[in-house]
Amino acid sequence: MFGSVILDVAIGIIFIFILISIICSAIREGIEGLLKTRAAYLEHGIRELLHDKEGVKLASAFYTNPNIYGLFASDYKPLVQGNKLTMLKMGRSLPSYIPSRNFALAIMDIAARGPVTDEVSSDPASPIISLENMRANVANLGNPHVQRILLTAIDTAQGDLNLVQQNLEKWYESGMDRVSGWYKRSTQGIIFFIGLFAAILLNINTITIASYLSQNQTARELLVFNAEKMIEEEKEAKKLDPAAGNLDPSYKSYEVARNKLDNLSLPIGWKAGYGMATTAEDNLKGERYNATWYWNYVFGPPLGWLITAVAVMLGAPFWFDLLNKVMVIRSTVKPHEKSKEEASEDRQPPVALQAPLTTQVTLRPPAPPNEVQPPIAISSSPAVPGAAAEPRDESTDIDGCDVEIKDTTPDDELPEAKGGVA
Amino acid sequence: MPYSLIWLPSVLERAGLKVAVTPGWEDRGHGDVGRIFGVICHHTATQARGNYPSMNTIIHGRADLPGPLSQLGLGRDGTFYVIAAGRSYHAGKGIWQGLVNGNSNFIGIEAENTGGSNDFPWPEVQMLAYQRGVAAILKHIGQPAIFCAGHREYALPKGRKPDPSFDMIEFRQKVQAIMDNGAPAVLIPAVETATAPGQTKPRPTLRRGGTMNTAEAVSFVQKQLKIDVDGDFGAKTEEAMRTFQISIGLVPDGIVGPKTWAALDKI
């Protein structure tokens, strides 16, 4: 309002970017709802994590494990995709999210009881999920990489089953970071195109808006006022619910943002026709632009749209952060008070996913000498109950014992016997 | 290349049991077995009579299911037939002692029995051989008797299998007793215990392919059985001898031991 014109123009532009970003994000969410790209990315991530690129062995067993199976409709079929992930990959009915606990339990269950769910793996006598059984039956996973991960998880857990689960959860979460990364990139790409499309369709030209704002004090003040109001509202919301994200939910909805944008009476839309100089003010001082028709009609508009699209791609949270910072510069409030990292949802520092395992190990008090850690190694005595030498394979289900004997062997065709005589 | 259960015949023979190997048993199997933890006991439920009429099917399987269907067969006279040294399809779905990979972790023994009331109780000589054989195998692999399961105990869902038709608890106790205390092998004497009347010395025990067979003694036996006399104790003579032994209530093992000699003399 009173500060420099440049700052106010910047604030106004940022505010507009936020609104457009929200609209474009809403459109992107709609597309995601149809395509379920995130599910496809998650499936791809799971396949990479489990070292099963074809999705036919462990990944398939994982998705059909009851711990996971309940999270999605219909049956698991690996998405035919080779190793290619496209921006608009269809996720079909697969789950978009898999809680890390379900993941860890599924892996432990498969390791102890085998990949198939049938009478055997659901029998009360089937192997108990214990460190010894998981270690002994680790070949059930049928995948050297994951077996090694599980063995590491078991060994670093020092005999604590819960720690094994936590180790697996952390491993999963570290893999999911990659999935989030892929997804974020895909989202940015899609939002760029949505932004470009919207910018052209609605003729949102950043350069035009900037020049309009720099010349129109009322419009500038209106925008700055709105921006301040948004930040205030956001703060209020934060007070009520500290856990809430950075943007007030009321701003996140498509309609609200759309209405706000409409009410600002900005030089957007096609009413004024094609070209850069679309406002009265521009026409008054028009010589600056009008002198060059190729700027007004050839390079200017596409460049303005492109800037809008790129800005939208950066996302509302980014612009909101920036708005906060610019406001700090502008106001008299001490900078560090306001610019304290009010990080947005997306920019939360990642939870320490790779918490050093050694810390955990050392945190556990050393066991007193008489309370020996349960031996993890499979004891040399083969009488360990539940110690399977190898996983069930498909052919173990074949039972020829009920074969009806038709081709009987007469006694004179029996082979010669030895032994039994002193 | 022979599979890993090549120790089966020698272990059984050392336990004083009659063992017959089927041609090609060393290489027979659906791949090799895994680590062996125990034994699963079956019966064949074949209705045909004879010492081991199921042998061909156990070896070759049937059209839709290739053999071998077990590693060992057990004839009615207590002879172990070694079918395969590799993996065989005998177990199917099930659990025993937490072990679920039946075909890979267990040796299957298919004992000849109809599984019905017409073949119960089992012949004593066969049941004794069953217990001794299982005990010898478990001892060899260093496992206690509990790792001997009946197929009906192993199979899931419960009730899928009826075999074997004897009490597994008692069977395991007997096996454990044999493993703990050992049991003197019940062997057929190599020669008659006493010189029979009209003979100069005790006659040796004759059997198919036996080392003590003499043309003269075998010819005498063949004459008594009223079959072609050629002085050679072959498969036909053995078959006729089994028939004869059944007719007089002896163990139909085709071996001419002291009891059979005595019976032959009376013809």
XYZ file of C-alpha atoms in Angstrom:
689
model
C 0.000 0.000 0.000
C 2.661 2.436 0.958
C 5.834 0.595 0.180
C 7.585 0.492 -3.089
C 5.550 -0.057 -6.208
C 7.772 -2.907 -7.266
C 7.141 -4.852 -4.061
C 3.429 -4.283 -4.309
C 3.397 -5.437 -7.920
C 5.370 -8.528 -6.877
C 2.913 -9.238 -4.101
C 0.007 -8.829 -6.462
C 1.554 -11.110 -9.066
C 2.384 -13.730 -6.428
C -1.136 -13.555 -5.114
C -2.512 -14.164 -8.593
C -0.094 -17.044 -9.080
C -1.336 -18.609 -5.867
C -4.917 -18.438 -7.049
C -4.130 -19.878 -10.470
C -1.959 -22.559 -8.918
C -4.817 -23.615 -6.693
C -7.146 -23.838 -9.664
C -4.636 -25.864 -11.666
C -3.907 -28.162 -8.723
C -7.605 -28.834 -8.412
C -7.727 -29.768 -12.083
C -4.709 -31.988 -11.615
C -6.410 -33.711 -8.686
C -9.367 -34.371 -10.928
C -7.131 -35.954 -13.539
C -5.425 -38.010 -10.847
C -8.799 -39.201 -9.617
C -9.478 -40.594 -13.057
C -6.085 -42.060 -13.847
C -4.791 -43.021 -10.401
C -1.264 -42.352 -11.553
C -0.035 -42.458 -8.001
C -1.090 -46.085 -7.682
C 0.906 -46.924 -10.787
C 3.926 -45.123 -9.381
C 3.521 -46.899 -6.067
C 3.302 -50.245 -7.805
C 6.405 -49.440 -9.799
C 8.149 -48.355 -6.604
C 7.170 -51.572 -4.848
C 8.485 -53.604 -7.739
C 11.763 -51.738 -7.657
C 11.968 -52.027 -3.899
C 11.314 -55.756 -3.980
C 13.667 -56.289 -6.935
C 10.908 -57.862 -8.943
C 10.820 -55.821 -12.120
C 8.361 -58.084 -13.881
C 5.969 -58.058 -10.963
C 5.327 -61.766 -11.184
C 7.055 -63.201 -8.136
C 7.563 -61.401 -4.853
C 5.686 -58.246 -5.846
C 2.755 -60.346 -6.917
C 2.883 -62.347 -3.691
C 3.090 -59.062 -1.811
C 0.016 -57.555 -3.444
C -1.975 -60.745 -2.910
C -0.955 -61.037 0.723
C -4.029 -60.430 2.882
C -2.228 -57.542 4.582
C -2.217 -55.659 1.282
C -5.021 -57.301 -0.640
C -7.664 -55.554 1.425
C -6.377 -52.147 0.373
C -7.628 -52.321 -3.177
C -10.418 -53.696 -5.291
C -10.133 -56.605 -7.728
C -7.024 -58.712 -8.224
C -3.415 -57.801 -8.729
C -2.109 -57.887 -12.246
C 1.280 -56.326 -12.873
C 0.821 -53.163 -14.907
C 2.299 -53.863 -18.295
C 4.882 -51.184 -18.511
C 8.320 -52.652 -18.603
C 10.320 -50.072 -16.763
C 8.658 -47.038 -18.241
C 6.706 -44.604 -16.168
C 4.794 -42.002 -18.047
C 3.167 -38.877 -16.697
C -0.329 -40.203 -17.235
C 0.193 -43.841 -16.278
C -3.069 -45.536 -15.350
C -3.055 -47.114 -11.904
C -6.302 -49.011 -12.384
C -7.588 -50.396 -9.098
C -4.275 -50.641 -7.251
C -3.847 -48.853 -3.925
C -2.527 -45.304 -3.939
C -1.080 -45.660 -0.470
C 0.197 -48.617 1.492
C 0.831 -48.014 5.180
C 4.349 -48.975 6.179
C 3.017 -51.250 8.889
C 1.070 -53.300 6.367
C 4.162 -53.485 4.224
C 6.366 -54.760 7.032
C 3.795 -57.272 8.220
C 3.274 -58.609 4.718
C 7.002 -59.135 4.198
C 7.397 -60.831 7.578
C 4.365 -62.995 6.940
C 5.634 -64.086 3.553
C 9.052 -64.813 4.989
C 7.723 -66.983 7.781
C 4.815 -68.714 6.097
C 5.397 -68.541 2.386
C 3.852 -66.548 -0.423
C 0.731 -68.622 -1.000
C -2.377 -68.166 1.093
C -4.073 -71.515 1.489
C -4.893 -74.175 4.055
C -1.234 -74.563 4.899
C -0.239 -70.953 5.520
C -3.466 -70.326 7.405
C -3.240 -73.433 9.561
C -2.692 -72.898 13.284
C 0.351 -75.130 13.006
C 2.004 -72.999 10.355
C 5.286 -71.392 11.401
C 5.067 -68.617 13.974
C 6.427 -65.242 12.903
C 9.584 -65.229 14.937
C 13.131 -64.216 14.197
C 14.233 -67.837 14.032
C 11.469 -68.875 11.679
C 11.906 -65.874 9.418
C 15.592 -66.549 9.247
C 15.146 -70.246 8.624
C 12.414 -69.762 6.028
C 13.838 -66.641 4.450
C 14.042 -68.417 1.118
C 10.253 -68.134 1.016
C 10.799 -64.652 -0.346
C 12.509 -66.192 -3.341
C 14.511 -63.068 -3.910
C 18.153 -62.710 -2.830
C 17.999 -58.925 -2.475
C 14.996 -58.837 -0.213
C 16.234 -61.881 1.681
C 19.407 -60.018 2.429
C 17.476 -56.947 3.533
C 15.384 -59.074 5.852
C 18.433 -60.820 7.272
C 20.001 -57.430 7.947
C 16.808 -56.255 9.577
C 16.737 -59.364 11.762
C 20.380 -59.098 12.736
C 20.279 -55.420 13.629
C 17.146 -55.962 15.679
C 19.056 -57.933 18.281
C 16.291 -60.366 18.954
C 13.450 -57.844 19.046
C 10.653 -58.625 16.638
C 9.278 -55.090 16.863
C 12.619 -53.701 15.781
C 12.599 -55.972 12.761
C 9.249 -54.539 11.843
C 10.516 -51.004 12.330
C 13.578 -51.714 10.235
C 11.393 -52.966 7.425
C 9.110 -49.964 7.735
C 12.067 -47.622 7.430
C 13.328 -49.469 4.422
C 9.908 -49.152 2.860
C 9.667 -45.465 3.659
C 13.033 -44.764 2.120
C 11.791 -46.443 -1.030
C 8.580 -44.460 -0.893
C 10.557 -41.229 -0.927
C 11.582 -42.109 -4.437
C 7.997 -42.774 -5.386
C 7.014 -39.376 -4.024
C 9.801 -37.850 -6.067
C 8.622 -39.486 -9.279
C 5.092 -38.491 -8.573
C 6.013 -34.919 -7.798
C 7.894 -34.630 -11.039
C 5.006 -36.072 -12.968
C 2.630 -33.693 -11.231
C 4.806 -30.732 -12.072
C 4.887 -31.734 -15.677
C 1.158 -32.143 -15.849
C 0.508 -28.895 -13.993
C 2.770 -27.061 -16.393
C 0.597 -28.143 -19.286
C -2.584 -27.420 -17.378
C -1.162 -23.997 -16.539
C -0.222 -23.310 -20.109
C -3.616 -24.441 -21.279
C -5.375 -22.274 -18.691
C -3.136 -19.301 -19.445
C -3.998 -19.430 -23.126
C -7.639 -20.285 -22.609
C -8.196 -17.468 -20.125
C -5.489 -15.252 -21.634
C -3.655 -14.868 -18.346
C -0.616 -12.950 -19.421
C 1.769 -12.201 -16.594
C 3.435 -9.342 -18.447
C 0.151 -7.624 -19.122
C -0.934 -8.047 -15.533
C 2.372 -6.707 -14.240
C 2.231 -3.629 -16.399
C -1.414 -3.129 -15.496
C -0.624 -3.328 -11.791
C 2.347 -1.038 -12.028
C 0.111 1.626 -13.526
C -3.037 1.057 -11.548
C -2.677 1.908 -7.901
C -6.217 0.857 -6.923
C -5.844 -2.582 -8.370
C -2.478 -2.927 -6.692
C -3.877 -1.953 -3.319
C -6.772 -4.319 -3.711
C -4.414 -7.193 -4.430
C -2.059 -6.406 -1.588
C -5.010 -6.127 0.738
C -6.257 -9.507 -0.389
C -2.831 -11.023 0.026
C -2.528 -9.692 3.531
C -5.954 -10.973 4.325
C -4.980 -14.422 3.102
C -1.915 -14.483 5.305
C -3.935 -13.311 8.279
C -6.592 -15.920 7.712
C -3.919 -18.507 7.371
C -2.450 -17.466 10.695
C -5.829 -17.642 12.370
C -6.373 -21.093 10.998
C -2.948 -22.098 12.211
C -3.813 -20.934 15.703
C -6.937 -23.033 15.738
C -5.268 -26.070 14.315
C -1.482 -25.993 14.493
C -1.242 -29.220 12.577
C -3.001 -27.819 9.551
C -1.135 -27.175 6.364
C 0.035 -23.787 5.336
C -2.762 -22.763 3.071
C -6.137 -22.069 4.557
C -8.448 -24.767 3.236
C -10.911 -22.156 2.066
C -8.308 -21.021 -0.431
C -7.675 -24.483 -1.624
C -11.051 -25.049 -3.107
C -11.402 -24.488 -6.765
C -14.535 -22.341 -6.565
C -13.215 -19.948 -3.948
C -10.036 -19.375 -5.884
C -11.951 -18.992 -9.093
C -14.325 -16.418 -7.578
C -11.512 -14.453 -6.062
C -9.766 -14.345 -9.369
C -12.941 -13.162 -11.071
C -13.566 -10.452 -8.497
C -10.158 -8.894 -8.896
C -11.142 -7.444 -12.289
C -7.747 -8.030 -13.763
C -6.844 -7.694 -17.408
C -7.422 -11.354 -18.171
C -9.719 -13.052 -20.634
C -10.311 -12.399 -24.275
C -12.718 -9.470 -24.039
C -10.070 -7.010 -25.089
C -8.910 -9.176 -27.931
C -5.507 -10.498 -28.772
C -2.426 -8.485 -28.007
C -0.512 -6.933 -25.157
C -2.105 -3.507 -24.683
C -5.501 -4.376 -23.386
C -6.274 -1.744 -20.786
C -7.138 1.906 -20.929
C -3.995 2.772 -19.078
C -1.937 0.880 -21.538
C -3.596 2.650 -24.362
C -2.867 6.003 -22.816
C 0.801 5.241 -22.413
C 0.712 2.928 -25.289
C 3.659 4.257 -27.253
C 5.979 2.111 -25.221
C 4.538 -1.079 -26.594
C 2.615 -0.079 -29.592
C 5.773 0.962 -31.328
C 6.613 -2.691 -31.786
C 3.773 -4.720 -33.249
C 5.761 -7.917 -33.232
C 6.117 -7.661 -29.473
C 2.474 -6.920 -28.993
C 1.167 -9.599 -31.274
C 3.915 -12.179 -31.834
C 6.278 -12.579 -28.901
C 4.530 -10.867 -26.030
C 1.445 -12.993 -25.498
C 3.156 -16.425 -25.747
C 5.919 -15.263 -23.429
C 3.404 -13.995 -20.921
C 1.501 -17.276 -20.993
C 4.678 -19.256 -20.665
C 5.680 -17.290 -17.592
C 2.271 -17.976 -16.111
C 2.563 -21.683 -16.850
C 6.025 -21.958 -15.328
C 4.851 -20.058 -12.282
C 1.880 -22.353 -11.882
C 4.176 -25.354 -12.153
C 6.007 -24.232 -9.037
C 2.816 -24.670 -7.084
C 0.744 -22.726 -4.626
C 2.833 -23.682 -1.574
C 5.951 -22.269 -3.189
C 4.244 -18.988 -3.987
C 2.701 -18.829 -0.574
C 6.105 -19.184 1.017
C 7.395 -16.496 -1.245
C 4.454 -14.283 -0.421
C 5.236 -14.668 3.252
C 8.814 -13.656 2.649
C 7.976 -10.675 0.493
C 5.495 -9.546 3.086
C 8.219 -9.727 5.671
C 10.460 -7.529 3.599
C 7.645 -5.142 3.101
C 6.391 -4.900 6.664
C 8.194 -3.586 9.669
C 8.061 -6.838 11.498
C 11.415 -8.271 12.335
C 12.333 -10.590 9.542
C 13.243 -13.671 11.511
C 10.018 -13.554 13.420
C 7.966 -14.041 10.370
C 10.238 -15.855 8.071
C 10.809 -18.599 10.523
C 10.602 -21.557 8.293
C 6.913 -21.755 7.859
C 7.462 -24.556 5.547
C 4.542 -25.767 3.572
C 3.319 -29.311 3.546
C 5.358 -30.303 0.612
C 8.508 -28.854 1.952
C 8.457 -30.389 5.371
C 11.864 -31.749 6.106
C 11.631 -35.444 5.455
C 11.186 -37.484 8.567
C 14.479 -39.053 9.422
C 13.811 -42.066 7.331
C 17.218 -43.504 7.493
C 17.544 -43.256 11.208
C 20.892 -44.780 11.841
C 20.452 -48.311 12.893
C 23.480 -48.147 15.072
C 21.792 -45.597 17.303
C 18.999 -47.959 17.960
C 21.291 -50.765 18.681
C 23.317 -48.789 21.137
C 20.211 -47.376 22.743
C 19.232 -50.791 23.875
C 20.823 -51.500 27.199
C 23.245 -54.345 26.972
C 21.581 -57.522 28.057
C 22.730 -58.860 31.360
C 24.966 -61.840 30.897
C 22.463 -64.371 32.104
C 19.749 -62.969 29.913
C 21.269 -64.071 26.701
C 19.755 -62.758 23.529
C 17.771 -65.451 21.865
C 20.015 -67.177 19.415
C 19.097 -66.067 15.968
C 21.150 -68.531 14.097
C 19.302 -71.667 13.232
C 20.516 -74.230 15.656
C 22.409 -77.096 14.221
C 19.866 -79.461 15.685
C 17.384 -79.973 12.929
C 14.673 -80.644 15.484
C 13.784 -76.959 15.545
C 10.048 -76.890 15.119
C 9.057 -74.861 12.152
C 12.484 -74.804 10.649
C 11.839 -75.451 7.017
C 14.866 -76.070 4.929
C 13.367 -74.344 1.971
C 10.207 -72.611 0.919
C 7.232 -74.428 -0.341
C 7.375 -74.679 -4.033
C 4.480 -75.286 -6.317
C 5.280 -78.897 -6.941
C 5.144 -79.691 -3.259
C 1.400 -79.426 -3.510
C 1.362 -82.339 -5.909
C 0.185 -85.432 -4.173
C 0.416 -88.668 -6.089
C -0.596 -90.749 -3.116
C -4.176 -91.073 -4.291
C -3.241 -92.342 -7.702
C -5.335 -95.333 -8.600
C -3.091 -98.237 -9.451
C -4.127 -99.697 -12.776
C -0.808 -100.882 -14.110
C -0.242 -103.512 -11.433
C 3.104 -105.172 -11.116
C 3.040 -108.986 -10.917
C 5.457 -110.558 -8.484
C 7.691 -111.933 -11.218
C 8.431 -108.406 -12.363
C 9.663 -107.259 -8.987
C 13.367 -106.573 -8.729
C 15.720 -108.852 -6.909
C 15.995 -108.261 -3.173
C 19.083 -108.375 -0.998
C 19.583 -108.489 2.739
C 17.476 -109.979 5.458
C 19.407 -113.237 5.509
C 22.104 -113.791 8.070
C 23.708 -87.708 -12.069
C 22.484 -89.543 -8.979
C 20.333 -87.578 -6.581
C 21.154 -87.153 -2.924
C 19.183 -90.032 -1.406
C 21.635 -92.605 -2.750
C 22.194 -93.724 0.828
C 18.736 -95.282 1.118
C 19.516 -98.927 0.130
C 22.682 -99.243 2.154
C 21.100 -97.730 5.272
C 18.129 -100.072 5.031
C 20.242 -103.108 4.285
C 22.459 -102.352 7.263
C 19.343 -102.436 9.419
C 18.885 -106.054 8.397
C 16.045 -105.355 6.005
C 15.354 -106.861 2.615
C 16.037 -104.256 -0.017
C 15.410 -104.357 -3.760
C 16.437 -101.526 -5.996
C 14.466 -100.710 -9.122
C 16.506 -100.113 -12.268
C 17.420 -96.470 -12.671
C 16.464 -95.456 -9.128
C 19.610 -93.373 -8.660
C 18.634 -90.849 -11.315
C 14.909 -90.921 -10.738
C 13.177 -87.888 -9.268
C 11.575 -84.548 -10.028
C 14.840 -82.799 -9.378
C 16.694 -83.334 -6.151
C 15.201 -83.296 -2.684
C 15.895 -80.501 -0.247
C 17.126 -81.038 3.244
C 15.462 -84.175 4.572
C 13.800 -83.728 7.958
C 11.747 -86.874 8.225
C 9.545 -89.529 6.738
C 5.918 -89.579 5.691
C 4.206 -92.965 5.850
C 1.664 -93.893 3.217
C -0.198 -96.926 2.042
C -0.924 -97.593 -1.594
C -4.587 -98.588 -1.260
C -4.112 -100.864 -4.236
C -6.670 -103.639 -4.236
C -4.577 -106.084 -6.265
C -2.837 -108.916 -4.435
C 0.829 -109.665 -4.759
C 3.914 -108.518 -2.959
C 4.129 -105.019 -4.418
C 1.663 -104.607 -7.288
C 1.853 -100.798 -7.115
C 5.489 -100.643 -8.189
C 5.050 -99.693 -11.832
C 2.650 -96.901 -11.020
C 4.806 -95.574 -8.207
C 7.748 -95.470 -10.596
C 6.056 -94.100 -13.697
C 3.006 -92.339 -12.338
C 0.044 -92.084 -14.619
C -0.786 -90.133 -17.728
C -1.477 -86.823 -15.990
C 1.021 -87.193 -13.168
C 4.527 -88.420 -13.858
C 6.323 -90.588 -11.319
C 8.094 -91.225 -9.065
C 5.315 -90.969 -6.523
C 7.513 -91.941 -3.566
C 11.126 -92.723 -2.779
C 10.479 -96.106 -1.202
C 7.949 -98.852 -1.523
C 7.331 -101.493 1.078
C 6.168 -104.917 -0.053
C 3.887 -107.163 1.945
C 6.854 -109.387 2.823
C 8.743 -106.437 4.322
C 10.994 -105.830 1.322
C 11.850 -102.178 0.702
C 11.733 -101.259 -2.968
C 13.941 -98.286 -3.685
C 12.104 -96.274 -6.302
C 13.921 -92.958 -6.477
C 16.852 -91.067 -5.001
C 15.351 -87.715 -5.914
C 12.229 -85.780 -5.211
C 8.905 -87.516 -5.591
C 5.279 -86.446 -5.495
C 3.960 -88.053 -2.364
C 3.017 -85.376 0.140
C 0.856 -82.579 -1.250
C -0.365 -79.736 0.926
C 0.189 -80.081 4.635
C 2.179 -79.268 7.733
C 4.151 -81.436 10.077
C 6.298 -79.917 12.821
C 6.146 -76.595 11.047
C 7.460 -78.097 7.849
C 5.366 -77.388 4.820
C 7.477 -78.538 1.899
C 6.510 -82.185 2.070
C 7.838 -83.378 -1.253
C 11.168 -81.738 -0.620
C 11.732 -82.258 3.108
C 10.282 -85.716 3.626
C 11.006 -89.166 2.296
C 7.839 -90.897 1.204
C 7.287 -94.584 1.885
C 4.382 -96.214 0.070
C 3.597 -99.477 1.798
C 1.497 -102.041 0.000
C -1.864 -102.292 1.692
C -5.418 -102.118 0.455
C -6.207 -99.681 3.217
C -9.397 -101.552 3.909
C -10.615 -104.063 6.436
C -9.601 -106.903 4.112
C -5.970 -106.059 4.793
C -6.068 -105.259 8.489
C -4.143 -105.771 10.657
C -1.069 -105.420 8.534
C 1.194 -108.456 8.087
C 3.534 -108.572 11.031
C 6.647 -108.932 8.917
C 5.676 -105.845 6.903
C 4.851 -103.750 9.978
C 8.121 -104.692 11.658
C 10.051 -103.816 8.524
C 8.160 -100.517 8.321
C 9.177 -99.567 11.844
C 12.751 -100.686 11.395
C 13.100 -98.929 8.083
C 11.744 -95.642 9.396
C 13.946 -95.927 12.469
C 17.006 -96.549 10.334
C 16.261 -93.544 8.125
C 15.566 -91.188 11.033
C 18.717 -92.338 12.772
C 20.702 -91.731 9.636
C 19.446 -88.167 9.276
C 19.665 -87.555 13.031
C 16.013 -86.829 13.703
C 13.722 -88.002 16.519
C 10.719 -90.215 15.939
C 8.295 -87.278 15.924
C 9.570 -86.434 12.453
C 7.843 -89.537 11.201
C 4.370 -88.464 10.110
C 1.436 -90.338 8.756
C 0.197 -88.881 5.518
C -3.212 -88.281 7.072
C -1.543 -86.343 9.898
C 0.440 -84.222 7.488
C -2.188 -83.500 4.866
C -4.223 -80.309 4.893
C -7.092 -79.650 4.879
C -7.679 -82.185 7.605
C -9.278 -85.349 6.364
C -7.850 -85.047 2.872
C -5.966 -88.313 3.234
C -6.803 -91.562 5.041
C -3.434 -93.302 4.897
C -1.771 -95.076 6.556
C -4.342 -97.322 8.174
C -2.562 -97.902 11.441
C -2.051 -96.032 14.693
C 0.725 -93.492 14.127
C 1.234 -92.801 17.839
C 1.996 -96.411 18.586
C 4.056 -96.604 15.412
C 6.222 -93.681 16.539
C 6.666 -95.220 19.977
C 7.911 -98.425 18.383
C 10.202 -96.464 16.082
C 11.565 -94.488 19.030
C 12.138 -97.712 20.961
C 14.062 -99.212 18.052
C 16.122 -96.034 17.743
C 16.837 -95.891 21.482
C 17.547 -99.516 22.226
C 18.336 -100.850 18.843
C 16.628 -104.057 17.936
C 18.386 -107.212 16.922
C 17.726 -107.777 13.263
C 15.274 -110.561 12.629
C 17.233 -112.443 10.042
C 16.519 -115.635 8.212
C 19.272 -118.114 9.140
C 21.747 -118.713 6.359
C 21.460 -122.468 6.781
C 18.995 -124.814 8.382
C 19.280 -125.024 12.155
C 19.423 -128.823 12.084
C 20.204 -131.427 9.517
C 16.970 -132.652 8.078
C 16.387 -136.355 7.816
C 17.845 -137.796 4.642
C 20.355 -134.938 4.317
C 24.054 -135.028 5.006
C 24.266 -131.453 6.250
C 21.992 -128.465 6.959
C 20.747 -127.004 3.660
C 21.610 -123.372 2.868
C 18.908 -120.748 2.502
C 18.040 -120.204 -1.161
C 16.775 -117.040 -2.728
C 16.582 -115.402 -6.086
C 20.092 -114.428 -7.065
C 21.389 -115.868 -3.799
C 25.073 -116.715 -3.475
C 24.444 -120.061 -1.813
C 22.129 -121.321 -4.535
C 23.217 -124.625 -6.028
C 21.695 -126.071 -9.164
C 20.918 -129.275 -7.328
C 19.068 -127.598 -4.451
C 17.190 -125.207 -6.745
C 16.176 -128.095 -9.001
C 14.774 -129.922 -5.985
C 12.750 -126.878 -5.006
C 11.462 -126.423 -8.561
C 10.481 -130.094 -8.721
C 8.560 -129.787 -5.471
C 6.794 -126.649 -6.765
C 5.950 -128.497 -9.995
C 7.413 -125.810 -12.243
C 10.009 -126.016 -15.030
C 13.205 -127.419 -13.606
C 16.306 -125.563 -14.774
C 18.287 -125.212 -11.570
C 18.209 -121.426 -11.790
C 16.446 -119.448 -9.045
C 14.919 -116.649 -11.079
C 11.868 -114.421 -10.981
C 9.463 -117.230 -11.977
C 10.742 -119.578 -9.296
C 10.480 -116.774 -6.750
C 6.896 -116.042 -7.781
C 5.949 -119.731 -7.532
C 7.651 -119.892 -4.143
C 5.619 -116.902 -2.888
C 2.417 -118.594 -4.023
C 3.468 -121.778 -2.257
C 4.343 -119.892 0.935
C 0.960 -118.155 0.960
C -0.766 -121.518 0.532
C 0.844 -122.891 3.681
C 0.700 -119.645 5.687
C 4.339 -118.692 5.658
C 5.730 -115.234 4.974
C 5.511 -114.961 1.172
C 9.021 -113.631 0.650
C 10.140 -116.186 -1.961
C 13.144 -117.080 0.191
C 13.730 -120.762 0.948
C 14.703 -120.651 4.604
C 14.464 -123.382 7.290
C 10.661 -123.145 7.612
C 10.158 -123.338 3.870
C 12.585 -126.241 3.591
C 10.580 -128.097 6.217
C 7.358 -127.358 4.365
C 8.867 -128.453 1.034
C 9.935 -131.744 2.556
C 6.334 -132.486 3.509
C 4.978 -132.203 -0.015
